[in-house]
Coordinates of C-alpha atoms in Angstrom, one line a residue:
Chain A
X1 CA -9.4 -20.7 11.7
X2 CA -10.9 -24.0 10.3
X3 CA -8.1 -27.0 10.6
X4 CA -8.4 -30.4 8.6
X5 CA -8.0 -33.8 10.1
X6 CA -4.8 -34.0 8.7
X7 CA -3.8 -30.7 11.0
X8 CA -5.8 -31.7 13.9
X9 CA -3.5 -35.0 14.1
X10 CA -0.4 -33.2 13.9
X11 CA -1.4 -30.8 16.4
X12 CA -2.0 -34.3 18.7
X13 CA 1.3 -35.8 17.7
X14 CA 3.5 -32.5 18.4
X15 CA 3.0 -33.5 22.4
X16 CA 4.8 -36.2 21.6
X17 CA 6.9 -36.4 18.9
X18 CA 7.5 -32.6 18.8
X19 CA 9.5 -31.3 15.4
X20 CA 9.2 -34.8 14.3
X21 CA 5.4 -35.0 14.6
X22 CA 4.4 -33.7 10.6
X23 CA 7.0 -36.2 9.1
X24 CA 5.7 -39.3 11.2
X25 CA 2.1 -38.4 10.4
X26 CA 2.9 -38.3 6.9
X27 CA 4.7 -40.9 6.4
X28 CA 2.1 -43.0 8.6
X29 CA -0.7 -41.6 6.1
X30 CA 1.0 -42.0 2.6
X31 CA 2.8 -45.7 3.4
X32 CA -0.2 -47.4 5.3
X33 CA -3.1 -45.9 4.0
X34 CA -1.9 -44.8 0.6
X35 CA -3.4 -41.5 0.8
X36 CA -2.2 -37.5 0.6
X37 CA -2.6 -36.1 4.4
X38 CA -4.7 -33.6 2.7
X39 CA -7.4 -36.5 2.0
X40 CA -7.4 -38.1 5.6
X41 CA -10.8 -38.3 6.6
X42 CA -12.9 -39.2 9.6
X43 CA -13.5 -43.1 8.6
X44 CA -9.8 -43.2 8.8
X45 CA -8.8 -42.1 11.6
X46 CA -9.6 -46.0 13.4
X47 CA -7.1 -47.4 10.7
X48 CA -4.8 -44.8 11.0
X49 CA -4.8 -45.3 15.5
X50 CA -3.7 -48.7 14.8
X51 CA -0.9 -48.1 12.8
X52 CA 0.3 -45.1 14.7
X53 CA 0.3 -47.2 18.0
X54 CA 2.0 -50.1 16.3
X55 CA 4.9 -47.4 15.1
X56 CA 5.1 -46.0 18.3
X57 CA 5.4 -49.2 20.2
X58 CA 8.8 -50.1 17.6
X59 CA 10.0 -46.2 18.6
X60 CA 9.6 -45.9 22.5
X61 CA 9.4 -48.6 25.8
X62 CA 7.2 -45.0 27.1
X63 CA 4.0 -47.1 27.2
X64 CA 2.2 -44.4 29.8
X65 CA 3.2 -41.6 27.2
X66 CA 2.0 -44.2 24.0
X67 CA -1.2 -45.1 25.7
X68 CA -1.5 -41.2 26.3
X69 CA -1.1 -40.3 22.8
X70 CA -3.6 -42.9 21.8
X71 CA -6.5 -41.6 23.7
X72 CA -6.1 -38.6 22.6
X73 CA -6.3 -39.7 19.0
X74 CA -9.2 -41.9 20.1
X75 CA -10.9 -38.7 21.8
X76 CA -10.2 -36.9 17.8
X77 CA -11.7 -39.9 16.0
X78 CA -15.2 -39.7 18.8
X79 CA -15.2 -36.0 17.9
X80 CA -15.1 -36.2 14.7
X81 CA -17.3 -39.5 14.8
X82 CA -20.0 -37.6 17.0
X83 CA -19.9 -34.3 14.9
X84 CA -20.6 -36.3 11.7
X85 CA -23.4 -37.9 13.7
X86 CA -24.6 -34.2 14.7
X87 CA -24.7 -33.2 10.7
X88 CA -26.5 -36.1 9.9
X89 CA -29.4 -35.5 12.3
X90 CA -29.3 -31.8 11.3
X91 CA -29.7 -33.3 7.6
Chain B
X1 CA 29.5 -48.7 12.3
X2 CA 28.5 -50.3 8.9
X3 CA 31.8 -52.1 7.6
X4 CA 30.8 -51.1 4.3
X5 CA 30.6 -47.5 5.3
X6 CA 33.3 -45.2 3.8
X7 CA 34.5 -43.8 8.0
X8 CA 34.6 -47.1 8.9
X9 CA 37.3 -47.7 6.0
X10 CA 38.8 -44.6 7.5
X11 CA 38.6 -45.8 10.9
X12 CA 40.4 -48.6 10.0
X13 CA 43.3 -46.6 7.8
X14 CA 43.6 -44.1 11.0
X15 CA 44.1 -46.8 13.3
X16 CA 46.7 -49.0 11.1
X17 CA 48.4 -46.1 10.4
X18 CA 48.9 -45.0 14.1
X19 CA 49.8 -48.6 14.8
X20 CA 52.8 -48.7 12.4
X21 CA 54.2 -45.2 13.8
X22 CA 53.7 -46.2 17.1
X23 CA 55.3 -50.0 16.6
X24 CA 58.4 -49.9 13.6
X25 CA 60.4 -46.9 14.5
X26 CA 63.5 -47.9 17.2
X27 CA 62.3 -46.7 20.9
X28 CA 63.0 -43.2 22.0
X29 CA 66.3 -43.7 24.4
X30 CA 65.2 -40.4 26.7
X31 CA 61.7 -41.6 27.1
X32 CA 63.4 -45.2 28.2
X33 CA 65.8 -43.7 31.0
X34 CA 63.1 -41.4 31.8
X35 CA 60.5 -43.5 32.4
X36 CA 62.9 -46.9 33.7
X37 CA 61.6 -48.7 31.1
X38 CA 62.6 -51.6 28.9
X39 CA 62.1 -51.6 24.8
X40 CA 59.6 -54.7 25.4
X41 CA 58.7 -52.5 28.5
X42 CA 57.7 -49.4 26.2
X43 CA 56.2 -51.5 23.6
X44 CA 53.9 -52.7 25.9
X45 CA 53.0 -49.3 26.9
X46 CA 52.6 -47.9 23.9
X47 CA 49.7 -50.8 22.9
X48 CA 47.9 -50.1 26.2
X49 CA 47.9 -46.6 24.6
X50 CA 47.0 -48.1 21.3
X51 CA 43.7 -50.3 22.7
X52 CA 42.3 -46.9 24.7
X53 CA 43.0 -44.6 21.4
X54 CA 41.0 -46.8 18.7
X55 CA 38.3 -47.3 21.0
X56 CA 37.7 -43.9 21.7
X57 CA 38.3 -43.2 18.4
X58 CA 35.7 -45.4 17.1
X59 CA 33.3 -44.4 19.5
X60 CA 33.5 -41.1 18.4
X61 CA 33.4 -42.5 14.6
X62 CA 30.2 -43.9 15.9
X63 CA 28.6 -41.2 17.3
X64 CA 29.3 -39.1 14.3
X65 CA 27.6 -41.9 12.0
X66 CA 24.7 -42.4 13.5
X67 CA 24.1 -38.7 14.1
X68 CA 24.9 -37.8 9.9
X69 CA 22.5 -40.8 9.5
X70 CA 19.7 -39.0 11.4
X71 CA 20.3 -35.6 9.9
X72 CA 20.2 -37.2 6.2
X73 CA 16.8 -38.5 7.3
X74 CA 15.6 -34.7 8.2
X75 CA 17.6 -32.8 6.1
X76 CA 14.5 -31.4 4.7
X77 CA 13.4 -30.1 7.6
X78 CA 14.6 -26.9 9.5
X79 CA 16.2 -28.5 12.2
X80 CA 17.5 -30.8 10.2
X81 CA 20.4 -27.9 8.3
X82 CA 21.3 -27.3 11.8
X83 CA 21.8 -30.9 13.2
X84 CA 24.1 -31.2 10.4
X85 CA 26.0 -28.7 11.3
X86 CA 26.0 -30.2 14.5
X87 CA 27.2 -33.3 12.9
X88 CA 30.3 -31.7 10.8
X89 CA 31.3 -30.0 14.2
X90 CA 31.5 -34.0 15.6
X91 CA 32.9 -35.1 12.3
X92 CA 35.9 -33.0 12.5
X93 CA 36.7 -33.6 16.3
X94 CA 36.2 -37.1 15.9
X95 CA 38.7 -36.9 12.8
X96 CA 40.7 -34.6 14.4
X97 CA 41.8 -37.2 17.3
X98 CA 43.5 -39.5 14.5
X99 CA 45.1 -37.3 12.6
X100 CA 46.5 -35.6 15.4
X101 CA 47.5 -38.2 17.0
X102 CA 49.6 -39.5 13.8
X103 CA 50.7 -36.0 12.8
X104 CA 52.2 -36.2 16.4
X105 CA 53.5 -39.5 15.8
X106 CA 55.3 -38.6 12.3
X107 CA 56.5 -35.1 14.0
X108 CA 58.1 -37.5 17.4
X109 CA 60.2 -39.5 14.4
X110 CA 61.3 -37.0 12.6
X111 CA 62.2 -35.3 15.8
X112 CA 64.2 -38.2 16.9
X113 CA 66.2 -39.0 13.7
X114 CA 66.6 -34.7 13.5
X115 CA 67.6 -33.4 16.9
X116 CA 67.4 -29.5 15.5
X117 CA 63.3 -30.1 14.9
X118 CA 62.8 -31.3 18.0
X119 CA 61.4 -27.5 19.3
X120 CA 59.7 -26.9 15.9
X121 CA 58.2 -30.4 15.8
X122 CA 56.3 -28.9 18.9
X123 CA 55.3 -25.6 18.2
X124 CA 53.9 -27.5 14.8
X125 CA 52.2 -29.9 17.0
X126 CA 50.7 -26.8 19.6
X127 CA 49.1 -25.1 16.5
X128 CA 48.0 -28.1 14.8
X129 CA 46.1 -29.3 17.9
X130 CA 44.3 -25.9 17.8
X131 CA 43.0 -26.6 14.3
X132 CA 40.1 -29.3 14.6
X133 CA 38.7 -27.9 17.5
X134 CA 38.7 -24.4 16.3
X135 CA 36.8 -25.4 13.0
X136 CA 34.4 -28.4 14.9
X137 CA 33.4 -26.2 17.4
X138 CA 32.7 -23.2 15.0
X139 CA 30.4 -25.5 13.0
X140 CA 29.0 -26.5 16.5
X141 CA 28.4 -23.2 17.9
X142 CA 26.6 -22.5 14.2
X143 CA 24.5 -25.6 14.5
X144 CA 23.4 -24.4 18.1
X145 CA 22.7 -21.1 17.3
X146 CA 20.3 -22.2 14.0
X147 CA 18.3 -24.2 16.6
X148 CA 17.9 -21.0 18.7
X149 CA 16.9 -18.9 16.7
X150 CA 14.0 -21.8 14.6
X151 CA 12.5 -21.8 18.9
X152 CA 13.0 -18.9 19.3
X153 CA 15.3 -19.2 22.4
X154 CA 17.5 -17.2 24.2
X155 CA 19.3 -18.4 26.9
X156 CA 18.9 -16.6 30.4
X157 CA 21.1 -13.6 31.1
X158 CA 22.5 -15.9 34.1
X159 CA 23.9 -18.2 32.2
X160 CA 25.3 -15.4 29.9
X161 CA 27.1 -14.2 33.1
X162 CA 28.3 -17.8 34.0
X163 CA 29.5 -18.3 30.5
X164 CA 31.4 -15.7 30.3
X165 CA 33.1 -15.9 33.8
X166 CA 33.9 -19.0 33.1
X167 CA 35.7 -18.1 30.4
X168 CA 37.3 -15.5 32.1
X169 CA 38.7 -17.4 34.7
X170 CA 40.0 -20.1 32.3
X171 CA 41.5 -17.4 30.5
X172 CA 43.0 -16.0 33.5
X173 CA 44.3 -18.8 35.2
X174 CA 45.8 -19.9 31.4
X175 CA 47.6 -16.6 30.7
X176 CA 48.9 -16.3 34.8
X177 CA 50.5 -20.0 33.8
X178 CA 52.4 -18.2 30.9
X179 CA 53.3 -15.5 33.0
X180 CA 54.0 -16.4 36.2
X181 CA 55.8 -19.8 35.0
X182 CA 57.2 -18.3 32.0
X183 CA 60.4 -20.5 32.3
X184 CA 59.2 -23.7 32.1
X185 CA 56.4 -22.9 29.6
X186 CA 59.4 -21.7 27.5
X187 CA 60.7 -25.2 27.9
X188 CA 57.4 -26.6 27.1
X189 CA 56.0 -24.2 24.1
X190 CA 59.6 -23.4 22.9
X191 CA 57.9 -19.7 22.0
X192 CA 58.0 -16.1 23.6
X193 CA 55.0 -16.1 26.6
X194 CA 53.6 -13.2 24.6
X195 CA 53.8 -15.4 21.2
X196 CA 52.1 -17.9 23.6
X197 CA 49.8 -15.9 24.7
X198 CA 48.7 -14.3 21.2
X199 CA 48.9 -17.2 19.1
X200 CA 47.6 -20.1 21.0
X201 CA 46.1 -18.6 24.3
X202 CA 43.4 -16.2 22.4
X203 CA 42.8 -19.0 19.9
X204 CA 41.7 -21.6 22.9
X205 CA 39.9 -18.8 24.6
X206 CA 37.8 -17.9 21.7
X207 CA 37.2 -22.0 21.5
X208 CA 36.8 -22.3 24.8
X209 CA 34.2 -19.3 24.8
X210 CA 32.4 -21.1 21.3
X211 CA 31.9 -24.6 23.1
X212 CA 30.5 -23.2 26.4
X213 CA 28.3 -20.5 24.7
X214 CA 26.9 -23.2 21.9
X215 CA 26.5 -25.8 25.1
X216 CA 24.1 -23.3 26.6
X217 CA 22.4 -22.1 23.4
X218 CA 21.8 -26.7 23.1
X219 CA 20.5 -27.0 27.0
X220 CA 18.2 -23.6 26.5
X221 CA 17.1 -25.2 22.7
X222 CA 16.4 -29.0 24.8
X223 CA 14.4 -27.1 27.5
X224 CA 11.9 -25.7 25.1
X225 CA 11.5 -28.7 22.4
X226 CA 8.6 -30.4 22.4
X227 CA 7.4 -33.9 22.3
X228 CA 7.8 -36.4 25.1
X229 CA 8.6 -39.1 23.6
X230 CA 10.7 -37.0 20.9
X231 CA 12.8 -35.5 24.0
X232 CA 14.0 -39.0 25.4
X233 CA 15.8 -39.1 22.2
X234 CA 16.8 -35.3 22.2
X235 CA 18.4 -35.3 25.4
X236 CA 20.5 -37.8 24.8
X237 CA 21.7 -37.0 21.7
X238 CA 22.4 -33.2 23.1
X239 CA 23.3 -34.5 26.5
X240 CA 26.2 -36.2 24.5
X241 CA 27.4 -33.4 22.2
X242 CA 27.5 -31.4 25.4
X243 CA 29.3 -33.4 27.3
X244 CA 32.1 -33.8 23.8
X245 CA 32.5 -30.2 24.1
X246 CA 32.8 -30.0 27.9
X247 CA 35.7 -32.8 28.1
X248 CA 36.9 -31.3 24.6
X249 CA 37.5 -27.7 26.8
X250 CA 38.9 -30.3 29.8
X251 CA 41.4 -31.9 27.4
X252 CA 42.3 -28.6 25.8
X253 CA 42.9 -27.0 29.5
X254 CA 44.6 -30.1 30.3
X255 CA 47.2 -29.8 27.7
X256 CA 47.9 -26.5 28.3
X257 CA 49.0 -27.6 31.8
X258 CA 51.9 -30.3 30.3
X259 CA 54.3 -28.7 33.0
X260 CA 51.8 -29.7 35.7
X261 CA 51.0 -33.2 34.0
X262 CA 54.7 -34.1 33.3
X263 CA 55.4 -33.8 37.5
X264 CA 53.2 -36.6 38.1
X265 CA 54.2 -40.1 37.9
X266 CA 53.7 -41.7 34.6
X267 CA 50.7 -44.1 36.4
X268 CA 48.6 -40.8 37.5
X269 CA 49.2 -39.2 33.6
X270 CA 47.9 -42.2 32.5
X271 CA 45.0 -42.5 34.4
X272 CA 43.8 -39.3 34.5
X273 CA 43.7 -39.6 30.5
X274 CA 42.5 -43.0 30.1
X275 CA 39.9 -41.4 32.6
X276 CA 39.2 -38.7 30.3
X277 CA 39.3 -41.0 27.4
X278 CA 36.8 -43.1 28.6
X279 CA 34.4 -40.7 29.4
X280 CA 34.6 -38.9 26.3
X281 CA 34.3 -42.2 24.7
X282 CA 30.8 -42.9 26.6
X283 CA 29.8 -39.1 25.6
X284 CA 29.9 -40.2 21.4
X285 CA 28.7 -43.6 22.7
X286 CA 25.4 -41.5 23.9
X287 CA 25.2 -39.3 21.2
X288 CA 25.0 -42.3 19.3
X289 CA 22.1 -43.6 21.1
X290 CA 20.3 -40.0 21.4
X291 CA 20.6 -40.6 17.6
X292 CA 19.4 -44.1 16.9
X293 CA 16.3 -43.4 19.0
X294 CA 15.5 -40.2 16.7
X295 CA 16.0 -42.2 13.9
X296 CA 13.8 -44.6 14.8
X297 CA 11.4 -41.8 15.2
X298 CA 11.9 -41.0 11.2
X299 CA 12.1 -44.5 10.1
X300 CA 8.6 -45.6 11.9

């Protein structure tokens, strides 16, 4: 089944924020970038890494499990980066 | 605490009010020759009594607020119906310390000014101590089970087992106290062993049985929640309410022993429930911090 960005973060941030993750990601989405998680889209994803670490430096002194949880968002962003990439050159 | 919250204002009512029933009424002559004490020599007592009670009391205050502040924050949420409920359960024991504590006060003075209430004044006092606990852990075990059943947990037929031996035996060894010292428990509950055993010895069992069963419904919920970072928080907070039921049953059991306690020396009493006081006071203190880190969580 086909997942949006929006989901694919969640599914990331449920490692580490578990039942909390879909609240956090929303709120991180509507206050920062002003936008419905429906309407997150690969160019964001850099802006929305910055803030998410930031929040998650404020929430936990875990730096191994924050630096985790950023690389794997980073890892989500080169995907997403690279498939664009791919449909562009299949254009 | 906020000071402008509304339980900090009944914090402070609790405590004053406790105060003043401890401090104006002339001191108890029997409790004097009983325990060789002066009146300055009981007053004295009675605020080292005073200092232990309103901190433990406002730890648990504490823990309460901070854990109603995080549920408010996910009330939308599935979880968050049954951390409320977890929340009541704490709201009503930590409530249920003061105003037992003064009901006991305003019973001892009418008791000493009317000789003839002194037996009623403690059968009142038995059954009202059974109240709180029943309803707080009801609302606890409820709050335990929602969580089980939105992971989809059961706990392990072990701990079943353990559970309900454990209850067993406390069961057992409560009802041989009633029966096998019968005499002094008359003395001490002023009621029938069977009246006992009916009235307030099912009661504590069936709490008893609530707060262990909903402790292992919370550790078999914590084992399967996700979210590292979320589960420093989780722990803590369920590590706490545990460990409030655990030394809830200890208290409960202990109370039930007052023949036993009332052969020690008043120093022992006193230190084994300052003792118990303090670590019940440092399980709502880590509640409260299981629940400021959570909060954080939502607030970020």
């Amino acid at each position: 089944m086909a997942t949006n960005l929006y989901d694919d973060v969640v599914t990331i941030t449920y490692d580490y924020l578990g039942p909390a993750a879909d609240r956090f990601v929303v709120r991180q989405i509507r206050n920062h970038l002003q936008k419905d998680p429906s309407e997150l889209q690969p160019k964001d994803l850099r802006q929305l890494i910055d803030w998410i670490q930031l929040a998650m430096r404020l929430i936990s002194s875990d730096s191994g499990a924050i630096d985790r949880y950023v690389a794997d968002l980073e890892a989500l962003a080169q995907s997403k980066k690279s498939g664009m990439h791919g449909k562009k050159v299949s254009h | 605490m906020k000071v402008k919250s509304k339980i900090f204002y009944w914090y402070v009512a609790f405590l004053l009010a406790f105060t003043l029933l401890l401090l104006l009424p002339a001191p108890d002559k029997a409790t004097l020759i009983k325990y060789h004490l002066s009146a300055a020599g009981l007053r004295m007592l009675d605020l080292t009594f005073i200092v232990p009670e309103a901190l433990i009391w406002f730890a648990a205050f504490y823990g309460y607020e901070k854990m109603q502040r995080y549920s408010q924050l996910i009330k939308t949420g599935d979880e968050g119906k049954q951390i409320a409920k977890l929340a009541r359960g704490l709201l009503i024991l930590a409530i249920g310390l003061p105003v037992n504590a003064i009901f006991g006060a305003i019973l001892s003075i009418i008791a000493a000014h009317e000789p003839a209430f002194k037996n009623p004044s403690v059968i009142i006092g038995n059954y009202a101590e059974l109240v709180f606990p029943l309803l707080a852990f009801v609302w606890i075990s409820m709050g335990a089970r929602g969580l089980g059943e939105l992971a989809k947990t059961q706990p392990r037929l072990w701990k079943l087992n353990t559970t309900a031996l454990a209850v067993i035996i406390l069961g057992i060894a409560f009802c041989s106290l009633i029966v096998l010292d019968h005499r002094e428990l008359r003395t001490t509950y002023h009621m029938s062993p069977e009246l006992v055993m009916l009235t307030l010895g099912i009661p504590y069992m069936y709490i008893w049985f609530l707060g262990l069963f909903a402790s292992v419904e919370l550790q078999t919920y914590s084992r399967k929640v996700a979210g590292v970072v979320y589960r420093h928080g989780w722990n803590l907070l369920i590590g706490g309410v545990v460990s409030i039921v655990l030394l809830s049953i200890l208290l409960q059991y202990l109370s039930t022993l007052s023949t036993w306690l009332t052969s020690l020396s008043l120093g022992w009493v006193l230190l084994l429930l300052y003792a118990l006081l303090l670590l019940l006071s440092g399980a709502y203190i880590v509640v409260a911090l299981g629940a400021t880190r959570l909060t954080k969580i939502e607030e970020a």
